[in-house]
Tab-separated table of C-alpha atoms and ligand atoms in Angstrom:
chain	number	residue	atom	x	y	z
S	1	MET	CA	0.000	0.000	0.000
S	2	ALA	CA	1.153	3.546	-0.677
S	3	TRP	CA	1.383	5.848	2.333
S	4	TRP	CA	-1.499	7.998	1.108
S	5	GLU	CA	-3.807	4.996	1.033
S	6	GLU	CA	-3.318	4.363	4.739
S	7	ALA	CA	-2.913	7.940	5.926
S	8	VAL	CA	-5.507	10.150	7.576
S	9	PHE	CA	-5.242	13.652	6.108
S	10	TYR	CA	-6.075	16.698	8.210
S	11	GLN	CA	-7.091	19.857	6.355
S	12	ILE	CA	-5.726	23.128	7.670
S	13	TYR	CA	-7.261	26.396	6.527
S	14	PRO	CA	-4.285	28.528	7.503
S	15	ARG	CA	-6.103	31.800	8.226
S	16	SER	CA	-8.221	30.034	10.831
S	17	PHE	CA	-5.909	27.503	12.403
S	18	ALA	CA	-3.377	29.169	14.696
S	19	ASP	CA	-1.928	32.661	14.846
S	20	ALA	CA	1.717	32.961	15.947
S	21	SER	CA	2.171	36.600	14.895
S	22	GLY	CA	-0.846	37.858	16.832
S	23	ASP	CA	-2.388	39.843	13.984
S	24	GLY	CA	-5.688	37.929	14.048
S	25	VAL	CA	-4.906	35.819	10.980
S	26	GLY	CA	-3.479	32.309	11.320
S	27	ASP	CA	-0.027	31.718	9.828
S	28	LEU	CA	2.618	29.106	9.016
S	29	ARG	CA	4.451	29.490	12.331
S	30	GLY	CA	1.099	28.986	14.019
S	31	ILE	CA	0.742	25.654	12.226
S	32	THR	CA	4.287	24.637	13.240
S	33	SER	CA	3.445	25.443	16.854
S	34	LYS	CA	0.535	22.978	16.710
S	35	LEU	CA	2.380	20.006	15.203
S	36	ASP	CA	2.738	18.392	18.617
S	37	TYR	CA	-1.012	18.699	18.999
S	38	LEU	CA	-1.536	16.986	15.640
S	39	GLN	CA	0.856	14.235	16.600
S	40	VAL	CA	-1.040	13.597	19.822
S	41	LEU	CA	-4.332	13.592	17.914
S	42	GLY	CA	-2.896	10.941	15.604
S	43	ILE	CA	-3.208	12.165	12.037
S	44	ASP	CA	-0.627	11.258	9.375
S	45	ALA	CA	-0.629	14.125	6.906
S	46	VAL	CA	-1.743	17.719	6.633
S	47	TRP	CA	-3.179	19.476	3.600
S	48	ILE	CA	-2.687	23.210	3.938
S	49	SER	CA	-5.034	25.458	1.958
S	50	PRO	CA	-3.298	28.237	-0.070
S	51	PHE	CA	-0.761	30.541	1.594
S	52	PHE	CA	0.712	32.116	-1.559
S	53	PRO	CA	0.798	35.858	-2.296
S	54	SER	CA	-2.744	36.882	-3.071
S	55	PRO	CA	-5.045	39.890	-2.966
S	56	MET	CA	-7.288	37.547	-0.891
S	57	ARG	CA	-10.497	38.206	-2.782
S	58	ASP	CA	-11.039	34.445	-2.520
S	59	PHE	CA	-8.782	34.183	0.539
S	60	GLY	CA	-5.803	32.697	-1.245
S	61	TYR	CA	-7.514	30.714	-4.004
S	62	ASP	CA	-6.639	33.749	-6.135
S	63	VAL	CA	-2.877	33.369	-6.448
S	64	SER	CA	-0.682	36.232	-7.652
S	65	ASP	CA	2.633	34.367	-7.243
S	66	TYR	CA	2.756	30.562	-7.103
S	67	CYS	CA	6.291	30.361	-5.732
S	68	ASP	CA	6.265	32.487	-2.612
S	69	ILE	CA	4.415	32.981	0.675
S	70	ASP	CA	1.982	35.812	1.384
S	71	PRO	CA	3.465	38.006	4.146
S	72	VAL	CA	0.310	37.519	6.228
S	73	PHE	CA	1.265	33.809	6.485
S	74	GLY	CA	5.045	34.225	6.848
S	75	THR	CA	8.070	33.498	4.681
S	76	LEU	CA	9.593	30.679	2.662
S	77	HIS	CA	11.887	30.123	5.618
S	78	ASP	CA	8.832	29.579	7.851
S	79	PHE	CA	7.518	27.135	5.281
S	80	ASP	CA	10.762	25.124	5.169
S	81	GLU	CA	10.759	24.990	8.928
S	82	LEU	CA	7.158	23.787	8.974
S	83	VAL	CA	7.960	20.976	6.527
S	84	ASP	CA	11.070	19.938	8.484
S	85	GLU	CA	9.250	19.953	11.797
S	86	ALA	CA	6.319	18.011	10.361
S	87	HIS	CA	8.627	15.406	8.828
S	88	ARG	CA	10.479	15.030	12.126
S	89	ARG	CA	7.127	13.962	13.561
S	90	ASN	CA	6.332	11.662	10.631
S	91	ILE	CA	3.639	14.007	9.402
S	92	LYS	CA	3.492	14.472	5.625
S	93	VAL	CA	2.700	17.875	4.149
S	94	ILE	CA	0.664	18.477	1.035
S	95	ILE	CA	-0.120	21.925	-0.273
S	96	ASP	CA	-2.884	23.417	-2.391
S	97	TRP	CA	-2.103	23.961	-6.065
S	98	VAL	CA	-4.579	26.180	-7.899
S	99	PRO	CA	-4.159	25.326	-11.582
S	100	ASN	CA	-7.448	26.481	-13.084
S	101	HIS	CA	-7.110	30.206	-12.536
S	102	THR	CA	-4.769	32.875	-11.233
S	103	SER	CA	-5.549	36.150	-9.547
S	104	SER	CA	-6.102	39.015	-11.957
S	105	ASP	CA	-3.115	40.562	-10.121
S	106	HIS	CA	-0.804	37.808	-11.362
S	107	PRO	CA	1.846	39.265	-13.706
S	108	TRP	CA	0.843	36.667	-16.323
S	109	PHE	CA	-2.626	38.198	-16.478
S	110	THR	CA	-1.330	41.757	-16.413
S	111	GLU	CA	0.689	40.919	-19.515
S	112	SER	CA	-2.056	38.895	-21.123
S	113	ARG	CA	-4.634	41.653	-20.882
S	114	SER	CA	-2.243	44.381	-22.052
S	115	SER	CA	-2.832	43.800	-25.788
S	116	ARG	CA	-4.243	41.236	-28.191
S	117	GLU	CA	-0.717	40.692	-29.525
S	118	ASN	CA	0.975	40.146	-26.183
S	119	PRO	CA	2.871	36.823	-26.154
S	120	ARG	CA	0.938	35.855	-23.017
S	121	ARG	CA	-2.450	36.621	-24.616
S	122	SER	CA	-2.977	32.892	-25.196
S	123	TRP	CA	-2.316	32.077	-21.532
S	124	TYR	CA	-5.899	33.002	-20.670
S	125	VAL	CA	-9.200	32.480	-22.470
S	126	TRP	CA	-10.048	35.590	-24.495
S	127	ARG	CA	-13.003	35.805	-26.882
S	128	SER	CA	-15.067	38.406	-28.735
S	129	LEU	CA	-18.815	38.554	-28.905
S	130	ASP	CA	-20.238	36.721	-31.909
S	131	GLU	CA	-21.868	38.481	-34.880
S	132	LYS	CA	-25.159	38.624	-32.960
S	133	GLY	CA	-23.473	40.238	-29.978
S	134	ARG	CA	-23.630	37.099	-27.837
S	135	LEU	CA	-21.103	35.846	-25.325
S	136	PRO	CA	-19.089	32.749	-26.320
S	137	ASN	CA	-21.286	30.526	-24.141
S	138	ASN	CA	-23.882	30.574	-21.383
S	139	TRP	CA	-21.615	29.638	-18.491
S	140	ILE	CA	-22.393	31.190	-15.154
S	141	ARG	CA	-19.648	32.077	-12.694
S	142	ALA	CA	-19.659	30.538	-9.222
S	143	TRP	CA	-21.744	32.053	-6.406
S	144	SER	CA	-23.894	34.177	-8.703
S	145	ASP	CA	-26.231	34.209	-11.682
S	146	GLN	CA	-23.759	36.320	-13.622
S	147	PRO	CA	-21.926	35.254	-16.792
S	148	ALA	CA	-18.484	33.713	-16.469
S	149	TRP	CA	-17.212	36.309	-18.989
S	150	THR	CA	-16.077	39.852	-18.297
S	151	ARG	CA	-15.189	42.505	-20.840
S	152	ASP	CA	-11.771	44.028	-20.447
S	153	ASP	CA	-11.797	47.639	-21.611
S	154	LEU	CA	-8.137	47.619	-22.620
S	155	THR	CA	-8.785	45.430	-25.663
S	156	GLY	CA	-12.567	45.111	-25.775
S	157	GLU	CA	-12.404	41.309	-25.544
S	158	TYR	CA	-13.964	39.088	-22.892
S	159	TYR	CA	-12.051	36.740	-20.604
S	160	LEU	CA	-13.369	33.598	-18.951
S	161	HIS	CA	-13.576	33.277	-15.185
S	162	CYS	CA	-15.438	30.318	-13.718
S	163	PHE	CA	-15.131	31.975	-10.288
S	164	LEU	CA	-14.731	35.671	-9.455
S	165	GLU	CA	-14.017	38.329	-12.033
S	166	SER	CA	-10.649	38.595	-10.276
S	167	GLN	CA	-9.905	34.888	-10.954
S	168	PRO	CA	-9.291	34.600	-14.718
S	169	ASP	CA	-9.110	31.003	-16.005
S	170	LEU	CA	-5.782	29.885	-17.433
S	171	ASN	CA	-5.828	28.381	-20.915
S	172	TRP	CA	-4.476	24.864	-20.445
S	173	ASP	CA	-4.530	24.281	-24.212
S	174	GLU	CA	-1.497	26.583	-24.328
S	175	PRO	CA	1.613	24.382	-23.898
S	176	LEU	CA	3.520	27.209	-22.214
S	177	VAL	CA	0.857	27.392	-19.490
S	178	ARG	CA	1.195	23.678	-18.846
S	179	GLN	CA	4.961	24.011	-18.720
S	180	ALA	CA	4.806	26.969	-16.324
S	181	MET	CA	2.363	25.191	-14.031
S	182	HIS	CA	4.484	22.020	-14.077
S	183	ASN	CA	7.400	24.162	-12.998
S	184	VAL	CA	5.331	25.388	-10.054
S	185	LEU	CA	4.877	21.766	-9.005
S	186	ARG	CA	8.632	21.181	-9.308
S	187	PHE	CA	9.408	24.283	-7.250
S	188	TRP	CA	7.491	22.863	-4.271
S	189	LEU	CA	8.493	19.234	-4.847
S	190	ASP	CA	12.121	20.330	-4.747
S	191	ARG	CA	11.354	22.054	-1.435
S	192	GLY	CA	10.206	18.733	-0.019
S	193	VAL	CA	6.413	18.774	-0.080
S	194	ASP	CA	4.802	15.339	-0.161
S	195	GLY	CA	2.209	16.276	-2.725
S	196	PHE	CA	-0.683	18.480	-3.703
S	197	ARG	CA	-4.365	18.939	-3.304
S	198	MET	CA	-5.325	20.175	-6.757
S	199	ASP	CA	-8.000	22.843	-6.748
S	200	VAL	CA	-10.985	22.225	-9.124
S	201	VAL	CA	-8.626	20.226	-11.298
S	202	HIS	CA	-11.408	18.762	-13.455
S	203	LEU	CA	-11.990	22.289	-14.769
S	204	ILE	CA	-8.625	22.673	-16.502
S	205	GLY	CA	-9.959	20.868	-19.567
S	206	LYS	CA	-12.633	22.901	-21.306
S	207	GLU	CA	-14.914	22.725	-24.281
S	208	LEU	CA	-16.287	26.202	-24.677
S	209	SER	CA	-18.714	24.998	-27.321
S	210	ARG	CA	-20.756	23.071	-24.803
S	211	ASN	CA	-23.170	25.934	-24.634
S	212	ASP	CA	-26.196	25.431	-26.796
S	213	ASP	CA	-28.190	22.940	-24.816
S	214	PRO	CA	-31.025	24.884	-23.194
S	215	GLU	CA	-31.211	22.306	-20.433
S	216	LEU	CA	-27.703	23.196	-19.429
S	217	ALA	CA	-28.431	26.887	-19.337
S	218	ALA	CA	-29.281	26.866	-15.679
S	219	LEU	CA	-26.311	24.741	-14.689
S	220	THR	CA	-23.067	26.119	-13.449
S	221	HIS	CA	-19.658	25.829	-15.009
S	222	VAL	CA	-18.702	23.011	-12.684
S	223	ILE	CA	-21.082	20.562	-14.245
S	224	LEU	CA	-20.363	21.677	-17.770
S	225	ASN	CA	-16.699	20.762	-17.552
S	226	ASP	CA	-15.890	17.082	-17.621
S	227	VAL	CA	-14.225	16.705	-20.984
S	228	PRO	CA	-11.756	14.146	-22.356
S	229	ILE	CA	-8.805	16.533	-22.792
S	230	VAL	CA	-8.474	16.934	-19.011
S	231	HIS	CA	-7.170	13.369	-18.833
S	232	ASP	CA	-4.255	14.235	-21.127
S	233	TYR	CA	-3.365	17.141	-18.861
S	234	LEU	CA	-3.617	14.930	-15.774
S	235	ARG	CA	-1.277	12.328	-17.285
S	236	GLU	CA	1.296	15.063	-17.889
S	237	ILE	CA	0.899	16.296	-14.320
S	238	ARG	CA	1.267	12.751	-13.049
S	239	SER	CA	4.529	12.283	-14.898
S	240	VAL	CA	5.921	15.403	-13.194
S	241	LEU	CA	5.066	13.870	-9.791
S	242	ASP	CA	6.419	10.497	-10.852
S	243	GLY	CA	9.812	12.150	-11.302
S	244	TYR	CA	9.964	12.298	-7.480
S	245	ALA	CA	9.658	9.467	-4.992
S	246	ASP	CA	6.416	8.880	-3.117
S	247	ARG	CA	4.519	12.097	-3.848
S	248	VAL	CA	0.746	12.246	-4.013
S	249	SER	CA	-1.935	14.169	-5.882
S	250	VAL	CA	-5.481	14.471	-4.626
S	251	GLY	CA	-7.824	16.202	-6.999
S	252	GLU	CA	-10.706	18.405	-6.083
S	253	VAL	CA	-12.912	16.854	-8.744
S	254	ALA	CA	-16.062	18.737	-7.886
S	255	LEU	CA	-18.389	16.362	-9.729
S	256	PHE	CA	-20.948	14.625	-7.610
S	257	ASP	CA	-21.158	11.292	-9.376
S	258	PRO	CA	-18.708	8.683	-7.970
S	259	HIS	CA	-18.566	7.070	-11.406
S	260	GLN	CA	-17.254	10.281	-13.010
S	261	VAL	CA	-14.911	10.836	-10.082
S	262	ALA	CA	-13.335	7.392	-10.530
S	263	THR	CA	-12.383	8.181	-14.129
S	264	TYR	CA	-9.948	10.825	-12.837
S	265	TYR	CA	-7.612	8.106	-11.566
S	266	GLY	CA	-7.064	7.047	-15.208
S	267	GLN	CA	-5.269	3.721	-15.565
S	268	GLY	CA	-3.275	4.494	-12.449
S	269	ASP	CA	-1.621	7.263	-14.506
S	270	GLU	CA	-3.696	10.321	-13.546
S	271	LEU	CA	-4.634	11.400	-10.004
S	272	HIS	CA	-3.481	9.207	-7.118
S	273	LEU	CA	-6.638	10.150	-5.227
S	274	SER	CA	-9.722	12.188	-5.893
S	275	PHE	CA	-12.270	13.723	-3.598
S	276	ASN	CA	-15.695	12.107	-3.828
S	277	PHE	CA	-18.049	14.869	-2.733
S	278	LYS	CA	-21.376	13.077	-2.860
S	279	SER	CA	-20.995	12.421	0.874
S	280	LEU	CA	-21.313	16.174	1.499
S	281	MET	CA	-24.909	15.958	0.356
S	282	THR	CA	-25.904	12.537	1.573
S	283	PRO	CA	-28.767	12.844	4.058
S	284	TRP	CA	-28.558	11.202	7.480
S	285	ARG	CA	-30.387	8.029	6.441
S	286	ALA	CA	-29.171	4.432	6.548
S	287	SER	CA	-30.298	3.667	2.996
S	288	ALA	CA	-28.724	6.840	1.575
S	289	TRP	CA	-25.354	6.053	3.156
S	290	ALA	CA	-25.505	2.403	2.134
S	291	ASP	CA	-26.224	3.455	-1.470
S	292	LEU	CA	-23.317	5.892	-1.428
S	293	ILE	CA	-20.917	3.296	-0.024
S	294	ARG	CA	-22.041	0.678	-2.535
S	295	GLU	CA	-21.786	3.110	-5.428
S	296	THR	CA	-18.341	4.295	-4.329
S	297	GLU	CA	-17.057	0.760	-3.826
S	298	GLU	CA	-18.361	-0.449	-7.195
S	299	THR	CA	-17.281	2.487	-9.319
S	300	HIS	CA	-13.828	2.752	-7.765
S	301	ALA	CA	-13.093	-0.987	-7.682
S	302	ALA	CA	-14.002	-1.242	-11.373
S	303	VAL	CA	-10.987	0.940	-12.253
S	304	SER	CA	-8.738	-0.017	-9.294
S	305	ALA	CA	-9.130	3.459	-7.791
S	306	TRP	CA	-8.602	3.904	-4.050
S	307	PRO	CA	-11.579	5.872	-2.644
S	308	THR	CA	-11.476	8.911	-0.381
S	309	TRP	CA	-14.001	10.037	2.233
S	310	VAL	CA	-14.787	13.534	3.418
S	311	LEU	CA	-17.508	15.067	5.588
S	312	SER	CA	-16.762	18.770	5.380
S	313	ASN	CA	-14.172	21.321	4.319
S	314	HIS	CA	-13.622	25.075	4.062
S	315	ASP	CA	-16.348	25.339	1.398
S	316	ASN	CA	-19.125	23.420	3.135
S	317	PRO	CA	-20.988	23.387	6.443
S	318	ARG	CA	-19.326	21.485	9.263
S	319	ILE	CA	-20.785	18.115	10.298
S	320	ALA	CA	-22.403	19.442	13.471
S	321	THR	CA	-24.178	22.119	11.457
S	322	ARG	CA	-25.204	19.916	8.567
S	323	LEU	CA	-26.381	17.013	10.715
S	324	GLY	CA	-28.203	19.092	13.287
S	325	ALA	CA	-25.806	19.492	16.237
S	326	ILE	CA	-26.664	16.096	17.675
S	327	GLU	CA	-23.560	14.917	19.463
S	328	GLU	CA	-24.110	11.224	18.716
S	329	ARG	CA	-24.538	11.974	15.021
S	330	VAL	CA	-21.321	13.932	14.907
S	331	ARG	CA	-19.496	11.016	16.498
S	332	SER	CA	-21.137	8.466	14.218
S	333	ALA	CA	-20.189	10.557	11.200
S	334	LEU	CA	-16.579	10.399	12.453
S	335	VAL	CA	-16.959	6.618	12.759
S	336	LEU	CA	-18.054	6.460	9.104
S	337	LEU	CA	-15.231	8.713	7.966
S	338	LEU	CA	-12.610	6.673	9.793
S	339	SER	CA	-13.910	3.152	9.245
S	340	LEU	CA	-14.871	3.112	5.574
S	341	ARG	CA	-12.461	1.776	2.979
S	342	GLY	CA	-10.443	4.671	1.616
S	343	THR	CA	-8.402	7.689	2.627
S	344	PRO	CA	-10.199	9.992	5.082
S	345	PHE	CA	-9.865	13.781	4.988
S	346	LEU	CA	-10.659	15.374	8.340
S	347	TYR	CA	-11.249	19.135	8.322
S	348	ALA	CA	-9.569	20.912	11.244
S	349	GLY	CA	-12.107	21.434	14.009
S	350	GLU	CA	-14.136	18.317	13.224
S	351	GLU	CA	-12.192	16.485	15.936
S	352	LEU	CA	-13.892	18.990	18.259
S	353	GLY	CA	-17.358	18.582	16.764
S	354	LEU	CA	-17.266	22.328	16.184
S	355	PRO	CA	-20.382	23.781	14.519
S	356	ASP	CA	-20.244	26.660	12.002
S	357	ALA	CA	-20.188	30.089	13.594
S	358	GLU	CA	-23.063	32.480	12.980
S	359	ILE	CA	-21.525	35.418	11.150
S	360	PRO	CA	-23.208	38.791	11.709
S	361	SER	CA	-23.759	40.562	8.402
S	362	GLU	CA	-21.160	43.238	9.142
S	363	ARG	CA	-18.479	40.552	9.579
S	364	VAL	CA	-19.208	38.666	6.330
S	365	VAL	CA	-16.089	38.599	4.150
S	366	ASP	CA	-16.406	35.654	1.759
S	367	PRO	CA	-18.048	36.241	-1.634
S	368	GLY	CA	-19.190	32.594	-1.562
S	369	GLY	CA	-20.968	32.737	1.830
S	370	ARG	CA	-18.590	30.232	3.467
S	371	ASP	CA	-17.397	32.207	6.496
S	372	GLY	CA	-19.269	30.078	9.045
S	373	CYS	CA	-17.154	26.969	8.546
S	374	ARG	CA	-13.974	29.076	8.516
S	375	SER	CA	-14.381	30.513	12.003
S	376	PRO	CA	-11.064	30.175	13.922
S	377	ILE	CA	-10.184	27.075	15.945
S	378	PRO	CA	-10.755	27.771	19.657
S	379	TRP	CA	-7.601	26.545	21.373
S	380	GLN	CA	-8.182	27.846	24.872
S	381	GLN	CA	-11.359	27.799	26.893
S	382	ALA	CA	-11.370	31.463	27.865
S	383	PRO	CA	-11.826	34.263	25.325
S	384	PRO	CA	-10.024	35.150	23.098
S	385	PHE	CA	-9.556	31.355	22.835
S	386	GLY	CA	-5.816	31.417	22.145
S	387	TRP	CA	-6.128	34.184	19.540
S	388	THR	CA	-5.795	37.951	19.680
S	389	ASP	CA	-8.853	40.009	20.519
S	390	ASN	CA	-9.661	40.522	16.860
S	391	PRO	CA	-9.440	37.370	14.778
S	392	TRP	CA	-10.384	37.798	11.141
S	393	LEU	CA	-13.684	35.958	11.709
S	394	PRO	CA	-15.729	35.729	14.895
S	395	PHE	CA	-16.024	32.595	17.058
S	396	GLY	CA	-19.229	30.655	17.390
S	397	THR	CA	-21.237	30.621	20.601
S	398	SER	CA	-19.920	27.185	21.613
S	399	ALA	CA	-16.229	28.108	21.297
S	400	ALA	CA	-15.520	27.770	25.036
S	401	GLU	CA	-17.099	24.353	25.528
S	402	ARG	CA	-15.800	23.081	22.150
S	403	SER	CA	-12.274	24.418	22.687
S	404	VAL	CA	-9.278	22.117	22.492
S	405	GLU	CA	-8.439	22.913	26.114
S	406	ALA	CA	-11.881	22.048	27.461
S	407	GLN	CA	-12.102	18.844	25.476
S	408	ARG	CA	-8.627	17.559	26.224
S	409	ASN	CA	-9.536	17.901	29.904
S	410	ASP	CA	-12.683	15.836	29.514
S	411	VAL	CA	-12.175	12.150	28.707
S	412	HIS	CA	-15.759	11.900	27.466
S	413	SER	CA	-15.339	14.644	24.866
S	414	THR	CA	-15.639	14.407	21.076
S	415	TRP	CA	-11.905	15.106	20.902
S	416	HIS	CA	-11.059	12.010	22.954
S	417	PHE	CA	-13.570	10.006	20.948
S	418	CYS	CA	-11.969	11.094	17.677
S	419	ARG	CA	-8.471	10.388	18.970
S	420	MET	CA	-9.534	6.931	20.090
S	421	LEU	CA	-10.945	6.226	16.609
S	422	LEU	CA	-7.731	7.417	14.980
S	423	GLN	CA	-5.740	5.071	17.210
S	424	LEU	CA	-8.076	2.179	16.486
S	425	ARG	CA	-7.781	2.766	12.758
S	426	ARG	CA	-4.000	2.826	12.959
S	427	SER	CA	-3.800	-0.413	14.879
S	428	GLU	CA	-6.338	-2.413	12.845
S	429	PRO	CA	-5.183	-3.582	9.403
S	430	ALA	CA	-8.827	-4.435	8.630
S	431	LEU	CA	-9.741	-0.741	8.960
S	432	LEU	CA	-6.722	0.417	6.993
S	433	ARG	CA	-6.817	-2.059	4.144
S	434	GLY	CA	-9.680	-4.500	4.580
S	435	THR	CA	-12.377	-5.237	2.051
S	436	VAL	CA	-15.937	-4.057	2.665
S	437	VAL	CA	-18.218	-7.040	3.161
S	438	GLY	CA	-21.847	-7.551	4.153
S	439	LEU	CA	-23.069	-3.988	3.686
S	440	GLU	CA	-26.709	-4.062	4.741
S	441	VAL	CA	-29.524	-1.887	5.993
S	442	ARG	CA	-31.787	-3.235	8.732
S	443	GLY	CA	-34.412	-0.666	9.503
S	444	ASP	CA	-32.494	2.469	10.465
S	445	VAL	CA	-29.272	0.609	11.146
S	446	MET	CA	-26.538	0.237	8.558
S	447	VAL	CA	-23.944	-2.483	9.084
S	448	PHE	CA	-20.826	-3.505	7.225
S	449	GLU	CA	-17.695	-5.518	7.889
S	450	ARG	CA	-14.052	-4.935	7.070
S	451	HIS	CA	-11.982	-8.056	6.443
S	452	GLU	CA	-8.216	-8.333	6.185
S	453	GLY	CA	-6.806	-11.860	6.341
S	454	THR	CA	-8.302	-13.479	9.403
S	455	SER	CA	-9.092	-10.158	11.057
S	456	ARG	CA	-12.755	-9.180	10.801
S	457	LEU	CA	-14.300	-6.044	12.251
S	458	ALA	CA	-17.947	-5.086	12.055
S	459	VAL	CA	-19.333	-1.554	12.143
S	460	ALA	CA	-22.929	-0.501	12.824
S	461	VAL	CA	-24.447	2.968	12.636
S	462	ASN	CA	-27.926	3.699	13.929
S	463	PHE	CA	-29.428	6.589	11.934
S	464	ALA	CA	-32.591	6.772	14.056
S	465	ASP	CA	-33.403	9.191	16.873
S	466	SER	CA	-34.290	6.226	19.049
S	467	HIS	CA	-32.143	3.342	20.226
S	468	ALA	CA	-31.912	0.110	18.253
S	469	GLU	CA	-31.067	-3.529	18.808
S	470	ILE	CA	-27.470	-4.596	18.552
S	471	PRO	CA	-27.231	-6.166	15.088
S	472	TRP	CA	-24.888	-9.047	16.018
S	473	SER	CA	-25.500	-12.114	18.161
S	474	THR	CA	-23.370	-12.364	21.289
S	475	GLU	CA	-21.648	-15.562	20.110
S	476	THR	CA	-20.234	-13.891	17.015
S	477	ILE	CA	-18.579	-11.056	18.965
S	478	ALA	CA	-14.979	-11.637	20.066
S	479	GLU	CA	-14.421	-8.143	21.481
S	480	TRP	CA	-16.183	-4.811	21.852
S	481	LEU	CA	-14.043	-1.986	20.459
S	482	LEU	CA	-16.596	0.824	20.502
S	483	PRO	CA	-17.961	1.303	23.066
S	484	ALA	CA	-15.403	-0.606	25.091
S	485	MET	CA	-18.018	-2.338	27.260
S	486	PRO	CA	-20.966	-4.237	25.732
S	487	PRO	CA	-23.920	-1.816	25.683
S	488	ALA	CA	-27.564	-2.889	26.132
S	489	HIS	CA	-28.449	-1.417	22.738
S	490	LEU	CA	-27.211	0.906	20.012
S	491	SER	CA	-27.893	4.394	21.284
S	492	SER	CA	-29.929	6.807	19.176
S	493	ASN	CA	-27.759	8.027	16.263
S	494	GLY	CA	-24.964	5.978	17.791
S	495	ALA	CA	-22.335	3.683	16.309
S	496	ALA	CA	-20.582	0.498	17.389
S	497	ILE	CA	-17.517	-1.422	16.275
S	498	VAL	CA	-16.793	-5.029	17.270
S	499	ARG	CA	-14.219	-7.661	16.452
S	500	LEU	CA	-15.899	-10.769	15.070
S	501	ARG	CA	-14.870	-14.307	15.895
Q	601	GLC	C1	-12.204	25.413	-4.797
Q	601	GLC	C2	-11.834	25.848	-3.411
Q	601	GLC	C3	-12.643	27.054	-3.061
Q	601	GLC	C4	-12.321	28.152	-4.049
Q	601	GLC	C5	-12.550	27.678	-5.469
Q	601	GLC	C6	-11.924	28.610	-6.447
Q	601	GLC	O1	-13.501	24.954	-4.883
Q	601	GLC	O2	-11.997	24.802	-2.508
Q	601	GLC	O3	-12.410	27.502	-1.751
Q	601	GLC	O4	-13.110	29.269	-3.794
Q	601	GLC	O5	-11.946	26.423	-5.700
Q	601	GLC	O6	-10.535	28.513	-6.393
């Protein structure tokens, strides 16, 4: 098995994680200062969201220099130190590569927009209106009902931006763009990163002509872009990574069909891993989860793709908010994340069962309405929770009780529960590598087993708001792993894990 198939990844949104400089925005030295914490928690790798120079209109997903660090986050020296310190603790580091678009402040775009003849004109997607005065296609930019095309007065042409006007899309059909972006990968690989999370990487292939179907008119750009050429680009990217030992790519393939997602692994020559986002929308119902697991298993196994699992991230509501702040549900969701077959991605703060913060309208900063799940991590129990008095986003009302300090002091907390699961996963080959067997729904209870050699674990999740019968007969159980003592029943929304004879 490759390390990334057995690892648990922990996503750090650097602005919100830990602030060493005391300016209210998290930074790289803040992350380094929490590596001991991450080691105690028991994760294997971190994915750090963008920290590159940026005007921050999309909080770093609008990059103006791919090979440096934004001063708000620190310096390249801080980065090298972070990687060294993480590696000393056996924690791998992957970073966020944003290949689909740059910031409009990037010098490449400044040149590209300067004239129609500029050598970098072809680095972005420029078009004129057609003879009837229509835009090149009907694509809508993210977070709006506005076209994904903006006129640039300098030359009178329109450029494509699937996201903000200040995030022009690169033209991946231009070989020099591919070369430049490959060199960005090499810059960080040479610095010792263990790989990349690749932002909306399915979008880099485009067919602008996919525009005339009226049924598609209401759909966003994300759905419109799943075209064959992207697989050529991914194979090229893969060969850059293959020039280095043991580096990983995980693609943000923001398509919600596990079958489509699985195609992004190619024949083992494209992405190493891809996000599978259907789980972000799967309702809290036994049959819905069983269908998702079955679909993921079947589609991924068919092409020998190793699945991934995710419950939340910096773009989506946290588990406690999505599932209704029911403690048992939050814990059972963690059980699913950490006991299914595949690589789990745990968003920082989920080990605390932190809900999204309510953001008063005067504090809203994100154009995509995602501030709630980006509220800072409360480290200490007393305000300002291990931050300065003015963090960039406010804390939620449960920050004190959900803080790391409060929960580490309480052996019954979500934090201890999550840590225990992480330890269990690490010590059980069946959870790391085992096959999924006997997936079944019995009323509101979903059960499945993980088998590896002679080791057989069974997992049950009760999706009902009332307790349920234990789904295994006493004779078949060799050992209770979760909870540690045999319970009388499965608690409402609760989960159980046993070792089978
Ligand atoms: C991805 C990121 C998101 C960002 C968008 C544009 O979906 O996760 O935060 O806004 O890409 O880069």
